mmCIF file of C-alpha atoms in Angstrom:
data_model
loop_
_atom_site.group_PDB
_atom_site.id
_atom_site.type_symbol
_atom_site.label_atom_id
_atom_site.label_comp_id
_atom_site.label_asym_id
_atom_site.label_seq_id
_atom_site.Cartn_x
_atom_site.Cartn_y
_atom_site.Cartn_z
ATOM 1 C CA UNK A 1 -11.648 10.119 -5.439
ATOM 2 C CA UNK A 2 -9.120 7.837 -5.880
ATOM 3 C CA UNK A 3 -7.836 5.517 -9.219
ATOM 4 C CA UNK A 4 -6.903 1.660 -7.867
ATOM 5 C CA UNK A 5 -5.272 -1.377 -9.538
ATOM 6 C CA UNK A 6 -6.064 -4.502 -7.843
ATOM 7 C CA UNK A 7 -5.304 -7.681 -7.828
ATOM 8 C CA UNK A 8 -7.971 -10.558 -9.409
ATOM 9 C CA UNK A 9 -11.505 -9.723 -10.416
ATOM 10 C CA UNK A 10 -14.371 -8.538 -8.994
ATOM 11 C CA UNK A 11 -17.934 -9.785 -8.678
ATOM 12 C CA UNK A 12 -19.621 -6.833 -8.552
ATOM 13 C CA UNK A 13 -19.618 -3.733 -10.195
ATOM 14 C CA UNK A 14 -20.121 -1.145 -7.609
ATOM 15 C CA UNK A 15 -20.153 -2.122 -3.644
ATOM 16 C CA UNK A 16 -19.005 -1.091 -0.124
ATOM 17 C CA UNK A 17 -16.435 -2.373 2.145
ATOM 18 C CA UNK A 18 -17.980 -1.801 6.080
ATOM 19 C CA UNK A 19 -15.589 -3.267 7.923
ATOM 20 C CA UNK A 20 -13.417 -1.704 11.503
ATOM 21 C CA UNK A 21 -10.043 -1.075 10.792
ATOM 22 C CA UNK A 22 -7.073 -1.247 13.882
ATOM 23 C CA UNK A 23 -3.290 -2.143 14.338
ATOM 24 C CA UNK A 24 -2.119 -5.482 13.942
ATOM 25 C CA UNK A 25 -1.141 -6.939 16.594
ATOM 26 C CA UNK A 26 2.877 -6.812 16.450
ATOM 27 C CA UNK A 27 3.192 -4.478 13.894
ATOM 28 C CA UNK A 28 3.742 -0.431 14.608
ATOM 29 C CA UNK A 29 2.209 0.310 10.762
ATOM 30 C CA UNK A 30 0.661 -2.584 9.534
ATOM 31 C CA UNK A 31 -3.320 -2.537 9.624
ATOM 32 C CA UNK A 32 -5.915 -4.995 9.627
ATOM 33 C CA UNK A 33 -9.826 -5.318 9.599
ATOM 34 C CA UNK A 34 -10.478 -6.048 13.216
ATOM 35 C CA UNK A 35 -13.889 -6.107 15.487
ATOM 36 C CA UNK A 36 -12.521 -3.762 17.744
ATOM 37 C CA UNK A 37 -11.523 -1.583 15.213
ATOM 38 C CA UNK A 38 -11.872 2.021 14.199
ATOM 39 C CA UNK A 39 -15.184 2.179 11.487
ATOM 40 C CA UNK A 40 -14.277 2.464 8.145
ATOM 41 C CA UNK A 41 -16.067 2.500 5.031
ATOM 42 C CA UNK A 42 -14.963 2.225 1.692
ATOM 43 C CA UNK A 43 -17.058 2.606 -1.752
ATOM 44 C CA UNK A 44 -15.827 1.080 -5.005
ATOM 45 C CA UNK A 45 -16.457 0.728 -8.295
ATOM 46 C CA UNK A 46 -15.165 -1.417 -11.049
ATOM 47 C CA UNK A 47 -13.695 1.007 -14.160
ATOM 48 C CA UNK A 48 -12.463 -2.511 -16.474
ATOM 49 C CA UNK A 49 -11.803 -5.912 -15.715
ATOM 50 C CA UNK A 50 -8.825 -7.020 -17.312
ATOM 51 C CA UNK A 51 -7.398 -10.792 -17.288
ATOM 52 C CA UNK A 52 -5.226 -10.683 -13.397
ATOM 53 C CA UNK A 53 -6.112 -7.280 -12.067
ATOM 54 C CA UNK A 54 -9.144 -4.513 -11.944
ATOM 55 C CA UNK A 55 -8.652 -0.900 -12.182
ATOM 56 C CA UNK A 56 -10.948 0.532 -9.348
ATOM 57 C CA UNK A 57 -12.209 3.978 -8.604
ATOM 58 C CA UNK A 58 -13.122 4.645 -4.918
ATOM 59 C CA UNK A 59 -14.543 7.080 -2.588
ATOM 60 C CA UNK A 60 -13.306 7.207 1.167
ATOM 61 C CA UNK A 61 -16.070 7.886 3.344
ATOM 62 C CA UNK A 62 -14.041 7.499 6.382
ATOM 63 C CA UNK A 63 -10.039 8.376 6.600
ATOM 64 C CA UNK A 64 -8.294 5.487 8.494
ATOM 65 C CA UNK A 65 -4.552 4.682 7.971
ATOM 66 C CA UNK A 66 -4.281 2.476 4.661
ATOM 67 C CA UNK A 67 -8.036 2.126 4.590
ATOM 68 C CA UNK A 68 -7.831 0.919 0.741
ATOM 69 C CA UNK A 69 -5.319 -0.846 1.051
ATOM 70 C CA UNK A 70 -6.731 -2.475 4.146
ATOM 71 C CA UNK A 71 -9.955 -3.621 2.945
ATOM 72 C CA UNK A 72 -8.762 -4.215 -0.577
ATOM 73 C CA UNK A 73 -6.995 -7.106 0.907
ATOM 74 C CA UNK A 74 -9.293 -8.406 3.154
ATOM 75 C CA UNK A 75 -11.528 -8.629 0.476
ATOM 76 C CA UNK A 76 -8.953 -10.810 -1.356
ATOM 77 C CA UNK A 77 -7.776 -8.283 -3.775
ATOM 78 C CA UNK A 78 -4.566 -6.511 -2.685
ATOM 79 C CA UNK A 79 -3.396 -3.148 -4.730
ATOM 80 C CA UNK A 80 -0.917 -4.131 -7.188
ATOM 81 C CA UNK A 81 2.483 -3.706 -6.173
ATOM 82 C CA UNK A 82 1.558 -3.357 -2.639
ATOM 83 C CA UNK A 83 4.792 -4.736 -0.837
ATOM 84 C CA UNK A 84 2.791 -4.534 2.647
ATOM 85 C CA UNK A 85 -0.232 -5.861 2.179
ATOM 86 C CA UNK A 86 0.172 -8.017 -1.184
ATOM 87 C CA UNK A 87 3.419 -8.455 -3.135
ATOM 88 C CA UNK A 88 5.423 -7.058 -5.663
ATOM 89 C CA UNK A 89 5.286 -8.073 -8.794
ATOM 90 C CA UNK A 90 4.723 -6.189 -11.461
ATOM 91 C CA UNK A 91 6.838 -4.395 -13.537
ATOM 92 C CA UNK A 92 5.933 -0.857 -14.316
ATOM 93 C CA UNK A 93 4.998 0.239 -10.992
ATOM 94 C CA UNK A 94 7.067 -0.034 -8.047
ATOM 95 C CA UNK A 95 4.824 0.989 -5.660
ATOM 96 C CA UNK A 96 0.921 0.416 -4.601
ATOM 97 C CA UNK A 97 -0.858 0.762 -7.535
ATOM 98 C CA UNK A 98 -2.908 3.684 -5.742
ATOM 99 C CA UNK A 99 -3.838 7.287 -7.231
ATOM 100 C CA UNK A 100 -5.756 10.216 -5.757
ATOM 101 C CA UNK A 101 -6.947 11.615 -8.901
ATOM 102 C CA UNK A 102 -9.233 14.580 -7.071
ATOM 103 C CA UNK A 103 -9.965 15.815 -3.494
ATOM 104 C CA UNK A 104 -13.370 18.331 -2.559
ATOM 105 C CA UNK A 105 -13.234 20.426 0.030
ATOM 106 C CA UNK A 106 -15.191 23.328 1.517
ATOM 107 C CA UNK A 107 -13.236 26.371 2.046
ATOM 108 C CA UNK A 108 -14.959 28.685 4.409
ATOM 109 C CA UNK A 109 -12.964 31.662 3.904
ATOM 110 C CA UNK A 110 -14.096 31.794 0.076
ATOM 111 C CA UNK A 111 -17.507 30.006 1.028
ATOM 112 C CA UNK A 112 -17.150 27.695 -2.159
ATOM 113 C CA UNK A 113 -16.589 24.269 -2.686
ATOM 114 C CA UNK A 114 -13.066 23.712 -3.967
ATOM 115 C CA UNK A 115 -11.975 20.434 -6.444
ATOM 116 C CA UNK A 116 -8.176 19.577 -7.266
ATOM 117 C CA UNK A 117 -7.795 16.990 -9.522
ATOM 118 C CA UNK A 118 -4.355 15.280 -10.020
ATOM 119 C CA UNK A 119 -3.326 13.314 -13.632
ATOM 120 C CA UNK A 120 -2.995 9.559 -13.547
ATOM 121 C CA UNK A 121 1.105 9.082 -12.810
ATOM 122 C CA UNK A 122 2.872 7.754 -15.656
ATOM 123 C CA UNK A 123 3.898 4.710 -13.779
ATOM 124 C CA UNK A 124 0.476 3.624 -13.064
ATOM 125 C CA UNK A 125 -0.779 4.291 -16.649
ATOM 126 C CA UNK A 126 2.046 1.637 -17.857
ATOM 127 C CA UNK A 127 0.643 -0.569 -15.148
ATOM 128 C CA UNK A 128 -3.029 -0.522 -16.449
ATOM 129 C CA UNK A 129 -1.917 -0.886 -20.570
ATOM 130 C CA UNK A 130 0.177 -3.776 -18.868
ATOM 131 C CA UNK A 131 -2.524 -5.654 -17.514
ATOM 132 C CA UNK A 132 -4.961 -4.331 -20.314
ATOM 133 C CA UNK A 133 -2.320 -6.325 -23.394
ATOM 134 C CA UNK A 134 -4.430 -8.688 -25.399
ATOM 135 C CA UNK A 135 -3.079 -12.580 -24.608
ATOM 136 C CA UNK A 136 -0.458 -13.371 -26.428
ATOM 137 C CA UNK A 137 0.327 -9.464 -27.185
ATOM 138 C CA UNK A 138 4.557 -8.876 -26.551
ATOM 139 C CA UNK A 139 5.732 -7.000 -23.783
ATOM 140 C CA UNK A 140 8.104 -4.755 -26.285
ATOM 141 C CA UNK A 141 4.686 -3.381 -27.543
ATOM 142 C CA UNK A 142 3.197 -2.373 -24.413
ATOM 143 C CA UNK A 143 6.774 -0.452 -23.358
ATOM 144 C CA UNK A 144 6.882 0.928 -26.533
ATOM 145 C CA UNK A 145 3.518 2.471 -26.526
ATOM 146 C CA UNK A 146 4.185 3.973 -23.004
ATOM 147 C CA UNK A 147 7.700 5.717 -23.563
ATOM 148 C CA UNK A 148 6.558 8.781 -22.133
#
């Protein structure tokens, strides 16, 4: 499962993105959502809405190269501080705004279902009280609330 902070707001709560995935043409890493594409599937849904950005929780159902980030954009809402596929702008995180918080996985050895979970990065919690500040709320109070 992964924890996402997008760009702009979302209509729906909960949907999926069903759209091929291949290179773009020119580029060694850059992807795109193509018809001759690789399938790829991606399931979302919204966590909050804030005023600029949504914090997103997703599930990959298929494992292309920068599948999120892929069809977060070409549904119009890059990940925030993407520098490939959007732009980057915001302060606190210098980097996509992208988190795998747990993976599952069957080991066979052990014949059990294994979960790791990861803690949201420090960087990307700043991001989210960032974009969560009430308008008109200072900047010093939302760095001085995430110190740590």
């Amino acid at each position: 499962m992964y924890i996402a902070l997008a760009k702009g707001r979302f209509k729906n709560r909960h949907g999926a993105i069903n759209q091929p995935i291949g290179r773009q043409p020119g580029s060694f890493v850059k992807r795109m959502v193509r018809t001759d594409g690789k399938a790829a599937l991606t399931e979302y849904w919204v966590v909050k809405q804030m005023r600029a950005t949504t914090l997103l929780k997703l599930r990959l159902h298929t494992g292309r190269t920068h599948q999120i980030r892929v069809h977060l954009t070409a549904l119009g809402h890059p990940l925030v501080g993407d520098f490939l596929y959007g732009q980057q702008t915001d302060p606190f995180i210098h980097r996509q705004a992208l988190h795998c918080a747990s993976v599952t996985f069957y080991d066979p050895f052990a014949a059990t279902t294994v979960t790791c979970y990861a803690p949201l990065p420090s960087d990307l919690a700043r991001a989210v009280t960032f974009e969560s500040r009430q308008p008109g709320q200072p900047l010093s109070a939302v760095t001085m609330a995430n110190k740590n």
